[in-house]
PDB file of C-alpha atoms in Angstrom:
ATOM      1  CA  SER A 352     125.308  85.563  99.422  1.00 86.00           C
ATOM      2  CA  TYR A 353     124.654  88.621  96.035  1.00 92.00           C
ATOM      3  CA  ASP A 354     125.814  92.155  97.476  1.00 95.00           C
ATOM      4  CA  LEU A 355     124.999  94.821  95.912  1.00 97.00           C
ATOM      5  CA  THR A 356     127.343  98.041  96.154  1.00 98.00           C
ATOM      6  CA  GLN A 357     126.684 101.449  96.231  1.00 98.00           C
ATOM      7  CA  PRO A 358     128.496 105.127  96.611  1.00 98.00           C
ATOM      8  CA  PRO A 359     128.027 106.224 100.284  1.00 98.00           C
ATOM      9  CA  SER A 360     127.182 110.032  99.149  1.00 98.00           C
ATOM     10  CA  VAL A 361     126.434 112.008  96.157  1.00 98.00           C
ATOM     11  CA  SER A 362     127.033 115.746  96.143  1.00 98.00           C
ATOM     12  CA  VAL A 363     124.515 117.670  92.862  1.00 97.00           C
ATOM     13  CA  SER A 364     123.948 121.212  92.446  1.00 97.00           C
ATOM     14  CA  PRO A 365     120.294 122.478  92.343  1.00 97.00           C
ATOM     15  CA  GLY A 366     118.830 122.444  89.186  1.00 97.00           C
ATOM     16  CA  GLN A 367     121.726 118.857  87.749  1.00 97.00           C
ATOM     17  CA  THR A 368     121.439 115.912  87.371  1.00 98.00           C
ATOM     18  CA  ALA A 369     122.302 113.749  89.709  1.00 98.00           C
ATOM     19  CA  SER A 370     123.311 109.811  89.285  1.00 98.00           C
ATOM     20  CA  ILE A 371     123.734 107.306  91.770  1.00 98.00           C
ATOM     21  CA  THR A 372     125.053 103.659  91.236  1.00 98.00           C
ATOM     22  CA  CYS A 373     124.389 100.244  92.129  1.00 98.00           C
ATOM     23  CA  SER A 374     126.462  97.495  91.286  1.00 98.00           C
ATOM     24  CA  GLY A 375     126.602  93.525  91.643  1.00 97.00           C
ATOM     25  CA  ASP A 376     127.198  90.409  89.383  1.00 97.00           C
ATOM     26  CA  LYS A 377     124.880  89.938  86.318  1.00 97.00           C
ATOM     27  CA  LEU A 378     122.694  92.886  87.798  1.00 97.00           C
ATOM     28  CA  GLY A 379     121.054  93.395  84.322  1.00 97.00           C
ATOM     29  CA  ASP A 380     119.342  89.493  84.352  1.00 96.00           C
ATOM     30  CA  LYS A 381     117.520  90.604  88.091  1.00 96.00           C
ATOM     31  CA  ASN A 382     115.002  93.333  89.269  1.00 96.00           C
ATOM     32  CA  VAL A 383     115.794  96.605  90.377  1.00 97.00           C
ATOM     33  CA  CYS A 384     113.986  98.578  92.361  1.00 98.00           C
ATOM     34  CA  TRP A 385     114.883 101.866  94.098  1.00 98.00           C
ATOM     35  CA  TYR A 386     113.716 103.547  97.552  1.00 98.00           C
ATOM     36  CA  GLN A 387     114.526 106.606  99.007  1.00 98.00           C
ATOM     37  CA  GLN A 388     114.283 108.076 102.790  1.00 98.00           C
ATOM     38  CA  GLU A 389     114.344 111.325 103.982  1.00 97.00           C
ATOM     39  CA  PRO A 390     115.783 110.930 107.665  1.00 95.00           C
ATOM     40  CA  GLY A 391     112.417 108.972 110.536  1.00 95.00           C
ATOM     41  CA  GLN A 392     110.921 108.368 107.478  1.00 97.00           C
ATOM     42  CA  SER A 393     109.781 104.891 106.004  1.00 98.00           C
ATOM     43  CA  PRO A 394     110.847 103.824 102.725  1.00 98.00           C
ATOM     44  CA  VAL A 395     108.918 105.170  99.476  1.00 98.00           C
ATOM     45  CA  LEU A 396     109.409 103.002  96.190  1.00 98.00           C
ATOM     46  CA  VAL A 397     110.629 105.685  93.494  1.00 98.00           C
ATOM     47  CA  ILE A 398     111.247 103.281  90.920  1.00 98.00           C
ATOM     48  CA  PHE A 399     110.436  99.157  90.411  1.00 97.00           C
ATOM     49  CA  GLN A 400     111.142  96.329  87.648  1.00 96.00           C
ATOM     50  CA  ASP A 401     113.739  98.456  87.000  1.00 97.00           C
ATOM     51  CA  ASN A 402     112.879 101.344  84.776  1.00 97.00           C
ATOM     52  CA  LYS A 403     108.477 101.574  85.755  1.00 97.00           C
ATOM     53  CA  ARG A 404     107.983 104.527  88.302  1.00 98.00           C
ATOM     54  CA  PRO A 405     104.724 104.065  90.688  1.00 96.00           C
ATOM     55  CA  SER A 406     101.511 106.789  89.971  1.00 95.00           C
ATOM     56  CA  GLY A 407     102.375 109.948  91.813  1.00 95.00           C
ATOM     57  CA  ILE A 408     106.600 110.067  91.983  1.00 97.00           C
ATOM     58  CA  PRO A 409     108.427 112.550  89.641  1.00 96.00           C
ATOM     59  CA  GLU A 410     109.226 112.273  86.043  1.00 97.00           C
ATOM     60  CA  ARG A 411     112.574 113.654  87.062  1.00 97.00           C
ATOM     61  CA  PHE A 412     113.283 110.336  88.021  1.00 98.00           C
ATOM     62  CA  SER A 413     114.578 107.628  85.498  1.00 98.00           C
ATOM     63  CA  ALA A 414     116.874 104.248  86.189  1.00 98.00           C
ATOM     64  CA  SER A 415     118.092 101.754  83.505  1.00 98.00           C
ATOM     65  CA  ASN A 416     119.909  98.034  84.075  1.00 98.00           C
ATOM     66  CA  SER A 417     122.362  96.367  81.696  1.00 97.00           C
ATOM     67  CA  GLY A 418     125.414  94.019  82.647  1.00 97.00           C
ATOM     68  CA  ASN A 419     126.407  94.653  86.485  1.00 98.00           C
ATOM     69  CA  THR A 420     125.501  98.276  86.680  1.00 98.00           C
ATOM     70  CA  ALA A 421     121.505 100.151  88.156  1.00 98.00           C
ATOM     71  CA  THR A 422     121.786 103.704  87.913  1.00 98.00           C
ATOM     72  CA  LEU A 423     119.366 106.390  89.746  1.00 98.00           C
ATOM     73  CA  THR A 424     118.892 109.243  87.958  1.00 98.00           C
ATOM     74  CA  ILE A 425     117.528 112.605  88.865  1.00 98.00           C
ATOM     75  CA  SER A 426     117.227 115.261  86.057  1.00 97.00           C
ATOM     76  CA  GLY A 427     116.961 118.647  87.147  1.00 97.00           C
ATOM     77  CA  THR A 428     117.588 117.931  91.411  1.00 97.00           C
ATOM     78  CA  GLN A 429     115.415 119.527  93.753  1.00 97.00           C
ATOM     79  CA  ALA A 430     116.761 120.506  96.971  1.00 96.00           C
ATOM     80  CA  THR A 431     113.383 118.111  98.431  1.00 96.00           C
ATOM     81  CA  ASP A 432     114.862 115.601  96.883  1.00 97.00           C
ATOM     82  CA  GLU A 433     117.786 115.163  99.503  1.00 98.00           C
ATOM     83  CA  ALA A 434     117.525 111.825 101.660  1.00 98.00           C
ATOM     84  CA  ASP A 435     119.219 108.672 101.426  1.00 98.00           C
ATOM     85  CA  TYR A 436     118.366 106.355  98.285  1.00 98.00           C
ATOM     86  CA  TYR A 437     118.461 102.630  98.095  1.00 98.00           C
ATOM     87  CA  CYS A 438     118.475  99.892  95.652  1.00 98.00           C
ATOM     88  CA  GLN A 439     117.179  96.495  95.332  1.00 98.00           C
ATOM     89  CA  ALA A 440     117.107  93.612  93.978  1.00 97.00           C
ATOM     90  CA  TRP A 441     115.229  90.245  93.682  1.00 93.00           C
ATOM     91  CA  ASP A 442     117.571  87.529  93.330  1.00 87.00           C
ATOM     92  CA  SER A 443     116.059  83.806  93.124  1.00 89.00           C
ATOM     93  CA  ARG A 444     113.207  84.942  94.667  1.00 91.00           C
ATOM     94  CA  ILE A 445     115.713  86.456  97.815  1.00 94.00           C
ATOM     95  CA  VAL A 446     115.433  90.641  98.757  1.00 96.00           C
ATOM     96  CA  VAL A 447     118.667  92.035  98.442  1.00 97.00           C
ATOM     97  CA  PHE A 448     119.171  95.764  99.540  1.00 98.00           C
ATOM     98  CA  GLY A 449     122.089  98.287  98.610  1.00 98.00           C
ATOM     99  CA  GLY A 450     124.380 100.056 101.846  1.00 98.00           C
ATOM    100  CA  GLY A 451     122.158 103.204 100.912  1.00 98.00           C
ATOM    101  CA  THR A 452     123.621 106.467  99.348  1.00 98.00           C
ATOM    102  CA  LYS A 453     123.178 109.680 100.772  1.00 98.00           C
ATOM    103  CA  LEU A 454     122.355 112.502  98.020  1.00 98.00           C
ATOM    104  CA  THR A 455     122.908 115.887  98.891  1.00 98.00           C
ATOM    105  CA  VAL A 456     121.801 118.621  97.390  1.00 97.00           C
ATOM    106  CA  LEU A 457     124.152 122.142  97.818  1.00 92.00           C
TER     107      LEU A 457
ATOM    108  CA  GLN B  56      94.446 102.068  99.189  1.00 90.00           C
ATOM    109  CA  VAL B  57      97.121  99.300 101.506  1.00 95.00           C
ATOM    110  CA  GLN B  58      97.916 100.485 105.096  1.00 97.00           C
ATOM    111  CA  LEU B  59     100.149  98.950 106.981  1.00 98.00           C
ATOM    112  CA  GLN B  60     100.633  99.950 110.231  1.00 98.00           C
ATOM    113  CA  GLU B  61     103.919  97.837 113.011  1.00 98.00           C
ATOM    114  CA  SER B  62     102.436  97.083 116.689  1.00 98.00           C
ATOM    115  CA  GLY B  63     104.640  95.485 119.312  1.00 96.00           C
ATOM    116  CA  PRO B  64     106.856  95.598 122.633  1.00 96.00           C
ATOM    117  CA  GLY B  65     109.075  98.921 122.017  1.00 96.00           C
ATOM    118  CA  LEU B  66     111.914  97.018 124.295  1.00 98.00           C
ATOM    119  CA  VAL B  67     113.383  93.367 124.738  1.00 98.00           C
ATOM    120  CA  LYS B  68     115.093  91.868 127.146  1.00 98.00           C
ATOM    121  CA  PRO B  69     118.819  90.031 125.346  1.00 97.00           C
ATOM    122  CA  SER B  70     118.536  86.777 124.603  1.00 97.00           C
ATOM    123  CA  GLU B  71     114.358  86.866 125.032  1.00 98.00           C
ATOM    124  CA  THR B  72     112.081  87.299 121.519  1.00 98.00           C
ATOM    125  CA  LEU B  73     111.075  90.339 119.660  1.00 98.00           C
ATOM    126  CA  SER B  74     107.485  89.443 118.624  1.00 98.00           C
ATOM    127  CA  LEU B  75     105.682  92.129 116.181  1.00 98.00           C
ATOM    128  CA  THR B  76     102.429  92.128 114.225  1.00 98.00           C
ATOM    129  CA  CYS B  77     101.457  93.459 111.072  1.00 98.00           C
ATOM    130  CA  THR B  78      97.622  94.723 110.247  1.00 98.00           C
ATOM    131  CA  VAL B  79      97.279  95.270 106.869  1.00 98.00           C
ATOM    132  CA  SER B  80      93.740  97.695 106.266  1.00 97.00           C
ATOM    133  CA  GLY B  81      92.591  98.710 102.527  1.00 95.00           C
ATOM    134  CA  TYR B  82      93.780  95.303 100.846  1.00 94.00           C
ATOM    135  CA  SER B  83      93.238  91.771 101.168  1.00 94.00           C
ATOM    136  CA  ILE B  84      96.325  89.696 102.767  1.00 96.00           C
ATOM    137  CA  THR B  85      95.357  86.846 100.421  1.00 94.00           C
ATOM    138  CA  THR B  86      97.016  88.383  97.290  1.00 89.00           C
ATOM    139  CA  TYR B  87     100.719  89.620  97.359  1.00 92.00           C
ATOM    140  CA  TYR B  88     103.279  88.782 100.238  1.00 97.00           C
ATOM    141  CA  TRP B  89     104.309  90.149 102.856  1.00 98.00           C
ATOM    142  CA  SER B  90     107.635  91.312 104.722  1.00 98.00           C
ATOM    143  CA  TRP B  91     110.010  92.422 107.099  1.00 98.00           C
ATOM    144  CA  VAL B  92     112.506  94.839 106.828  1.00 98.00           C
ATOM    145  CA  ARG B  93     114.596  96.387 109.723  1.00 98.00           C
ATOM    146  CA  GLN B  94     117.011  98.881 109.904  1.00 98.00           C
ATOM    147  CA  PRO B  95     119.423  99.323 113.046  1.00 98.00           C
ATOM    148  CA  PRO B  96     119.578 102.873 114.407  1.00 97.00           C
ATOM    149  CA  GLY B  97     121.781 105.143 111.401  1.00 96.00           C
ATOM    150  CA  LYS B  98     122.292 101.905 109.059  1.00 97.00           C
ATOM    151  CA  GLY B  99     121.193 101.027 105.765  1.00 98.00           C
ATOM    152  CA  LEU B 100     117.451  98.601 105.419  1.00 98.00           C
ATOM    153  CA  GLU B 101     117.838  94.766 106.049  1.00 98.00           C
ATOM    154  CA  TRP B 102     115.616  92.256 104.483  1.00 98.00           C
ATOM    155  CA  ILE B 103     114.314  89.844 107.291  1.00 98.00           C
ATOM    156  CA  GLY B 104     112.212  87.407 105.542  1.00 98.00           C
ATOM    157  CA  TYR B 105     108.132  87.323 103.950  1.00 98.00           C
ATOM    158  CA  ILE B 106     104.734  85.646 103.801  1.00 98.00           C
ATOM    159  CA  TYR B 107     102.261  84.208 101.312  1.00 96.00           C
ATOM    160  CA  TYR B 108      98.977  84.441 102.727  1.00 94.00           C
ATOM    161  CA  THR B 109      99.109  80.693 102.694  1.00 95.00           C
ATOM    162  CA  GLY B 110     101.931  80.771 105.001  1.00 95.00           C
ATOM    163  CA  SER B 111     104.881  79.529 102.997  1.00 96.00           C
ATOM    164  CA  THR B 112     107.600  81.923 103.769  1.00 97.00           C
ATOM    165  CA  THR B 113     111.476  82.983 103.232  1.00 97.00           C
ATOM    166  CA  TYR B 114     113.516  84.041 104.847  1.00 97.00           C
ATOM    167  CA  ASN B 115     117.224  85.818 105.443  1.00 96.00           C
ATOM    168  CA  PRO B 116     119.555  83.201 105.458  1.00 95.00           C
ATOM    169  CA  SER B 117     121.801  85.274 107.782  1.00 96.00           C
ATOM    170  CA  LEU B 118     118.481  85.288 110.074  1.00 97.00           C
ATOM    171  CA  LYS B 119     116.835  82.053 108.624  1.00 97.00           C
ATOM    172  CA  SER B 120     117.276  80.229 112.180  1.00 97.00           C
ATOM    173  CA  ARG B 121     116.262  82.632 114.804  1.00 98.00           C
ATOM    174  CA  THR B 122     113.120  83.746 112.100  1.00 98.00           C
ATOM    175  CA  THR B 123     109.307  82.536 112.383  1.00 98.00           C
ATOM    176  CA  ILE B 124     107.137  84.773 110.320  1.00 98.00           C
ATOM    177  CA  SER B 125     102.804  84.228 110.714  1.00 98.00           C
ATOM    178  CA  VAL B 126      99.522  85.230 108.679  1.00 97.00           C
ATOM    179  CA  ASP B 127      96.657  85.324 110.165  1.00 96.00           C
ATOM    180  CA  THR B 128      94.055  85.395 106.984  1.00 95.00           C
ATOM    181  CA  SER B 129      90.617  86.230 109.942  1.00 95.00           C
ATOM    182  CA  GLU B 130      92.542  89.058 111.504  1.00 96.00           C
ATOM    183  CA  ASN B 131      94.451  90.024 108.204  1.00 97.00           C
ATOM    184  CA  GLN B 132      97.936  90.003 109.318  1.00 97.00           C
ATOM    185  CA  PHE B 133     101.097  88.948 109.748  1.00 98.00           C
ATOM    186  CA  SER B 134     103.294  88.818 112.589  1.00 98.00           C
ATOM    187  CA  LEU B 135     107.120  88.277 113.024  1.00 98.00           C
ATOM    188  CA  LYS B 136     109.776  86.411 115.705  1.00 98.00           C
ATOM    189  CA  LEU B 137     113.069  87.330 116.253  1.00 98.00           C
ATOM    190  CA  ARG B 138     114.391  84.457 118.805  1.00 98.00           C
ATOM    191  CA  SER B 139     117.531  84.836 121.083  1.00 98.00           C
ATOM    192  CA  VAL B 140     117.997  89.412 120.829  1.00 98.00           C
ATOM    193  CA  THR B 141     121.329  90.960 121.554  1.00 98.00           C
ATOM    194  CA  ALA B 142     121.808  94.695 120.846  1.00 98.00           C
ATOM    195  CA  ALA B 143     122.514  93.885 117.092  1.00 98.00           C
ATOM    196  CA  ASP B 144     118.963  93.702 116.673  1.00 98.00           C
ATOM    197  CA  THR B 145     117.759  97.009 117.971  1.00 98.00           C
ATOM    198  CA  ALA B 146     116.487  98.650 114.570  1.00 98.00           C
ATOM    199  CA  VAL B 147     114.084 100.381 113.770  1.00 98.00           C
ATOM    200  CA  TYR B 148     111.415  97.261 112.250  1.00 98.00           C
ATOM    201  CA  TYR B 149     108.795  97.518 108.617  1.00 98.00           C
ATOM    202  CA  CYS B 150     106.122  95.565 107.211  1.00 98.00           C
ATOM    203  CA  ALA B 151     106.327  96.249 104.133  1.00 98.00           C
ATOM    204  CA  ARG B 152     103.869  94.938 101.105  1.00 97.00           C
ATOM    205  CA  LEU B 153     106.537  92.751  98.623  1.00 97.00           C
ATOM    206  CA  SER B 154     105.007  91.501  94.575  1.00 94.00           C
ATOM    207  CA  GLN B 155     105.796  88.669  92.696  1.00 91.00           C
ATOM    208  CA  THR B 156     108.457  90.757  90.596  1.00 92.00           C
ATOM    209  CA  GLY B 157     110.022  91.578  94.154  1.00 94.00           C
ATOM    210  CA  THR B 158     109.117  95.102  94.730  1.00 96.00           C
ATOM    211  CA  GLN B 159     107.594  96.211  97.979  1.00 97.00           C
ATOM    212  CA  ASP B 160     105.290  98.992  96.911  1.00 96.00           C
ATOM    213  CA  SER B 161     103.848 100.224 100.678  1.00 97.00           C
ATOM    214  CA  TRP B 162     105.553  99.990 103.964  1.00 98.00           C
ATOM    215  CA  GLY B 163     104.435 101.108 107.646  1.00 98.00           C
ATOM    216  CA  ARG B 164     105.918 103.760 109.316  1.00 98.00           C
ATOM    217  CA  GLY B 165     107.878 101.115 111.279  1.00 98.00           C
ATOM    218  CA  THR B 166     108.690 100.760 114.753  1.00 98.00           C
ATOM    219  CA  LEU B 167     111.721 100.870 116.983  1.00 98.00           C
ATOM    220  CA  VAL B 168     112.546  97.818 119.189  1.00 98.00           C
ATOM    221  CA  THR B 169     115.789  98.863 121.282  1.00 98.00           C
ATOM    222  CA  VAL B 170     117.027  94.976 123.202  1.00 98.00           C
ATOM    223  CA  SER B 171     118.047  96.028 126.431  1.00 97.00           C
ATOM    224  CA  SER B 172     118.455  94.461 129.754  1.00 95.00           C
TER     225      SER B 172
END
């Protein structure tokens, strides 16, 4: 089975840049999405097809995917960005989620 | 604007079958794929499977033997059945719209299913 690895937690100060990584074998060859999930809420798509933002998602959210690592970057992090973030790969038409990263804005 | 709503019993006994339905509104179910995802309390997301309106399905290998997803195009709904449940199947179950590039762009609010006698 295909596995994706995320750090359990990342901390960032308000206004700084947060980076959340997602690692998997040849991940750069696959489509990667990122979801934001606030407590008690459904996941929300923030990045699709490696680096595209859905309408309504702030420009401070960006992402890249190359080699074995995809990275979600949040520039000028705000307190409202504190949430769990999940990467997801599309591997041979199978959906695979990473374990999730809790982003804390200190 | 597409909306998805999960429905079904919130309590299921061990060894029985969990059954949920997702009603899609604002969008025809005859395009896109339609997915089920679950999240045990305090844990991460786990993909269960998806279906196309033709009835073609793809399942998570770890759940395949117990899972059936079906579609009712006349009602614009799709459903999940998970057999022989145990406490480990207690989770919030979400339905979502899935594109051909693997993007789940719209999600239901989720429904908590507890497996307990």
